[in-house]
Amino acid sequence: MALLGAGLASPWAMALGLSESDAASGVRAALERGAQAALTNLGRTDGFLGNPQVRIELPGALKDAARLLRTTGQGKRIDDLITSMNRAAEQAMPEARQLLVSTVRNISVEDALRIVRGGDDAVTRFFEDKTRSPLSTKFLPIVTKATERQSLSEKYNAVAGKAAGFGLVRKEDANLQSYVTDKALDGLYFMIGQEEKKIRQDPIGTGSAILKKVFGG
């Protein structure tokens, strides 16, 4: 872990009235709380499907096409497809836990101080910068396996094929596994962001002395 000099106070920490140890401990606590809350909420049945804020819908062009397909008696196929996409995202969430925990434990003092000084989404941006690429690599095979098991690719392609007849499918919407993986990660960071807002708005309400000290301003 990249540390500043042992026993040397960072100008940032001094300006904030915090020791480097306090800043790092507070940010670790915030990161851990945000990650655990997000994974708990999303990594369960209906974690995505039952939450309109992160529910994965068909991509724009296919969503437009789905409205037309529903008028031709394809409503159940569309609903099954959307459910399967969200189930795949829910199943991928537990895979994120180890990497998120490792990221928390290895945060540098410099990064901790930047987060304290940062905007209201500094925790979330830090997590996304550090973990989006490796989590995408971890999630993709899980999503792929889930979609294969549920014949999701076949369902998606069937809808996409019909949508193509309306000229509504774009090339970038064609890779189902990548689309679901990206949306799963969007949902993860969104939920981490929601928890970060709670911490910053009411650090006392978290019941954590270190969060109160670092984010209580």
Coordinates of C-alpha atoms in Angstrom, one line a residue:
M1 CA 0.0 0.0 0.0
A2 CA 1.4 3.4 -1.0
L3 CA 1.9 5.4 2.2
L4 CA 3.1 8.9 2.8
G5 CA 6.1 9.2 5.1
A6 CA 5.7 7.4 8.4
G7 CA 4.5 9.9 11.0
L8 CA 4.4 12.8 8.5
A9 CA 1.1 14.6 8.3
S10 CA -0.2 15.2 4.8
P11 CA -1.1 18.9 4.1
W12 CA -4.5 17.7 2.9
A13 CA -5.1 15.9 6.2
M14 CA -3.9 18.9 8.2
A15 CA -6.2 21.2 6.3
L16 CA -9.1 18.9 7.1
G17 CA -8.1 18.5 10.7
L18 CA -7.7 14.7 10.2
S19 CA -4.8 12.4 10.8
E20 CA -3.9 10.2 7.8
S21 CA -4.9 7.2 9.9
D22 CA -8.4 8.7 10.5
A23 CA -8.8 9.6 6.8
A24 CA -7.8 6.2 5.6
S25 CA -9.9 4.4 8.3
G26 CA -13.0 6.5 7.5
V27 CA -12.7 6.0 3.8
R28 CA -12.2 2.2 4.2
A29 CA -15.3 2.1 6.4
A30 CA -17.3 4.0 3.8
L31 CA -16.1 1.8 1.0
E32 CA -16.8 -1.3 2.9
R33 CA -20.3 -0.2 3.9
G34 CA -21.2 0.9 0.4
A35 CA -19.9 -2.3 -1.2
Q36 CA -21.6 -4.6 1.3
A37 CA -25.0 -2.8 1.0
A38 CA -24.9 -2.9 -2.8
L39 CA -24.0 -6.6 -2.9
T40 CA -26.6 -7.5 -0.3
N41 CA -29.3 -5.6 -2.2
L42 CA -28.4 -6.8 -5.7
G43 CA -27.1 -10.3 -5.2
R44 CA -30.5 -11.9 -4.4
T45 CA -33.6 -12.8 -6.2
D46 CA -35.3 -9.7 -7.6
G47 CA -32.3 -7.6 -6.6
F48 CA -32.3 -6.2 -10.1
L49 CA -35.6 -7.2 -11.4
G50 CA -37.6 -5.8 -8.4
N51 CA -35.7 -2.5 -8.2
P52 CA -36.8 0.0 -10.9
Q53 CA -33.6 2.1 -10.3
V54 CA -31.4 -0.7 -11.6
R55 CA -33.7 -3.1 -13.4
I56 CA -32.2 -4.1 -16.7
E57 CA -34.5 -3.4 -19.6
L58 CA -33.9 -4.1 -23.3
P59 CA -31.5 -1.7 -24.9
G60 CA -33.1 1.3 -26.6
A61 CA -33.7 0.0 -30.0
L62 CA -35.0 -3.4 -28.8
K63 CA -37.2 -1.7 -26.2
D64 CA -38.9 0.2 -28.9
A65 CA -39.3 -3.0 -31.0
A66 CA -40.7 -4.8 -27.9
R67 CA -43.6 -2.5 -27.8
L68 CA -44.5 -3.4 -31.3
L69 CA -43.9 -7.1 -30.6
R70 CA -46.3 -7.0 -27.7
T71 CA -49.1 -6.0 -30.0
T72 CA -48.4 -9.2 -32.0
G73 CA -48.8 -11.6 -29.0
Q74 CA -45.1 -11.7 -28.1
G75 CA -45.6 -10.2 -24.6
K76 CA -44.6 -13.3 -22.6
R77 CA -41.5 -13.8 -24.7
I78 CA -40.5 -10.2 -23.9
D79 CA -41.2 -10.6 -20.2
D80 CA -39.3 -13.9 -20.0
L81 CA -36.3 -12.3 -21.7
I82 CA -36.2 -9.3 -19.4
T83 CA -36.5 -11.6 -16.3
S84 CA -33.7 -13.8 -17.5
M85 CA -31.4 -10.8 -18.1
N86 CA -31.9 -9.6 -14.6
R87 CA -31.5 -13.0 -13.1
A88 CA -28.1 -13.3 -14.8
A89 CA -27.0 -10.0 -13.3
E90 CA -28.2 -11.1 -9.8
Q91 CA -26.2 -14.3 -10.1
A92 CA -23.0 -12.4 -11.0
M93 CA -23.0 -10.1 -7.9
P94 CA -21.3 -12.5 -5.4
E95 CA -18.3 -12.7 -7.7
A96 CA -17.6 -9.0 -7.0
R97 CA -17.2 -9.4 -3.2
Q98 CA -13.6 -10.5 -3.1
L99 CA -12.3 -7.9 -5.4
L100 CA -14.2 -5.1 -3.7
V101 CA -12.9 -6.2 -0.3
S102 CA -9.4 -6.3 -1.6
T103 CA -9.8 -2.8 -3.1
V104 CA -10.9 -1.5 0.3
R105 CA -8.0 -3.1 2.2
N106 CA -5.4 -1.9 -0.2
I107 CA -6.5 1.8 -0.5
S108 CA -3.6 4.1 -0.2
V109 CA -3.5 7.1 2.1
E110 CA -3.3 9.4 -0.9
D111 CA -6.4 7.9 -2.4
A112 CA -8.2 8.1 1.0
L113 CA -7.5 11.8 1.3
R114 CA -8.6 12.5 -2.3
I115 CA -11.9 10.8 -1.5
V116 CA -12.4 12.9 1.6
R117 CA -11.7 16.0 -0.4
G118 CA -13.7 14.8 -3.4
G119 CA -17.2 15.4 -4.4
D120 CA -20.3 13.6 -3.3
D121 CA -19.6 10.6 -5.5
A122 CA -15.9 10.3 -4.8
V123 CA -16.2 6.9 -3.2
T124 CA -18.3 5.5 -6.1
R125 CA -15.9 6.9 -8.7
F126 CA -12.9 5.4 -6.9
F127 CA -14.6 2.0 -6.8
E128 CA -15.5 2.2 -10.5
D129 CA -12.1 3.3 -11.6
K130 CA -10.4 0.5 -9.7
T131 CA -12.8 -2.3 -10.3
R132 CA -14.9 -1.9 -13.4
S133 CA -12.5 -3.5 -15.9
P134 CA -11.5 -6.5 -13.7
L135 CA -15.2 -7.0 -12.6
S136 CA -16.3 -7.0 -16.2
T137 CA -13.8 -9.8 -16.9
K138 CA -15.2 -11.7 -13.9
F139 CA -18.9 -11.1 -14.7
L140 CA -18.8 -11.9 -18.4
P141 CA -18.4 -15.7 -18.1
I142 CA -21.0 -15.8 -15.3
V143 CA -23.5 -13.9 -17.4
T144 CA -22.6 -16.0 -20.4
K145 CA -23.2 -19.2 -18.5
A146 CA -26.5 -18.0 -17.0
T147 CA -27.7 -16.8 -20.4
E148 CA -26.8 -20.1 -22.0
R149 CA -28.5 -22.1 -19.2
Q150 CA -31.7 -20.1 -19.6
S151 CA -31.5 -20.0 -23.4
L152 CA -31.3 -16.3 -23.0
S153 CA -29.2 -15.8 -26.1
E154 CA -31.8 -17.7 -28.2
K155 CA -34.6 -15.5 -26.7
Y156 CA -32.7 -12.4 -27.3
N157 CA -31.8 -13.3 -30.8
A158 CA -35.4 -14.2 -31.6
V159 CA -36.5 -10.8 -30.4
A160 CA -33.6 -9.1 -32.2
G161 CA -34.4 -10.9 -35.4
K162 CA -37.9 -9.7 -35.3
A163 CA -36.8 -6.2 -34.4
A164 CA -34.4 -6.2 -37.3
G165 CA -37.5 -6.5 -39.5
F166 CA -38.5 -3.0 -38.2
G167 CA -35.0 -1.6 -38.7
L168 CA -34.7 -0.9 -35.0
V169 CA -31.7 -3.0 -33.9
R170 CA -28.3 -1.3 -33.7
K171 CA -25.0 -3.2 -34.0
E172 CA -23.9 -2.2 -30.5
D173 CA -27.0 -3.8 -29.0
A174 CA -26.3 -7.2 -30.6
N175 CA -23.9 -8.6 -28.0
L176 CA -26.2 -9.8 -25.3
Q177 CA -23.6 -10.9 -22.8
S178 CA -21.6 -7.7 -22.9
Y179 CA -24.8 -5.6 -22.6
V180 CA -26.0 -7.5 -19.5
T181 CA -22.5 -7.3 -17.9
D182 CA -22.3 -3.6 -18.5
K183 CA -25.8 -3.0 -17.0
A184 CA -25.0 -5.2 -14.0
L185 CA -21.9 -3.1 -13.3
D186 CA -23.9 0.1 -13.8
G187 CA -26.4 -1.2 -11.2
L188 CA -23.6 -2.1 -8.7
Y189 CA -22.0 1.3 -8.8
F190 CA -25.3 3.1 -8.7
M191 CA -26.2 1.2 -5.4
I192 CA -22.8 2.0 -4.0
G193 CA -23.4 5.6 -4.8
Q194 CA -26.8 5.6 -3.0
E195 CA -25.1 4.3 0.1
E196 CA -22.3 6.9 -0.2
K197 CA -25.0 9.7 -0.3
K198 CA -26.5 8.3 2.9
I199 CA -23.1 8.4 4.6
R200 CA -22.3 11.9 3.5
Q201 CA -25.7 13.3 4.3
D202 CA -26.0 11.6 7.7
P203 CA -22.7 10.2 9.0
I204 CA -24.0 10.2 12.5
G205 CA -26.9 8.0 11.5
T206 CA -24.5 5.3 10.4
G207 CA -23.6 4.7 14.0
S208 CA -19.9 4.7 13.1
A209 CA -17.6 7.0 15.1
I210 CA -15.0 7.1 12.3
L211 CA -17.5 7.9 9.6
K212 CA -18.9 10.7 11.8
K213 CA -15.4 12.1 12.3
V214 CA -14.3 11.9 8.6
F215 CA -17.5 12.7 6.8
G216 CA -19.3 14.8 9.5
G217 CA -17.5 17.8 8.3

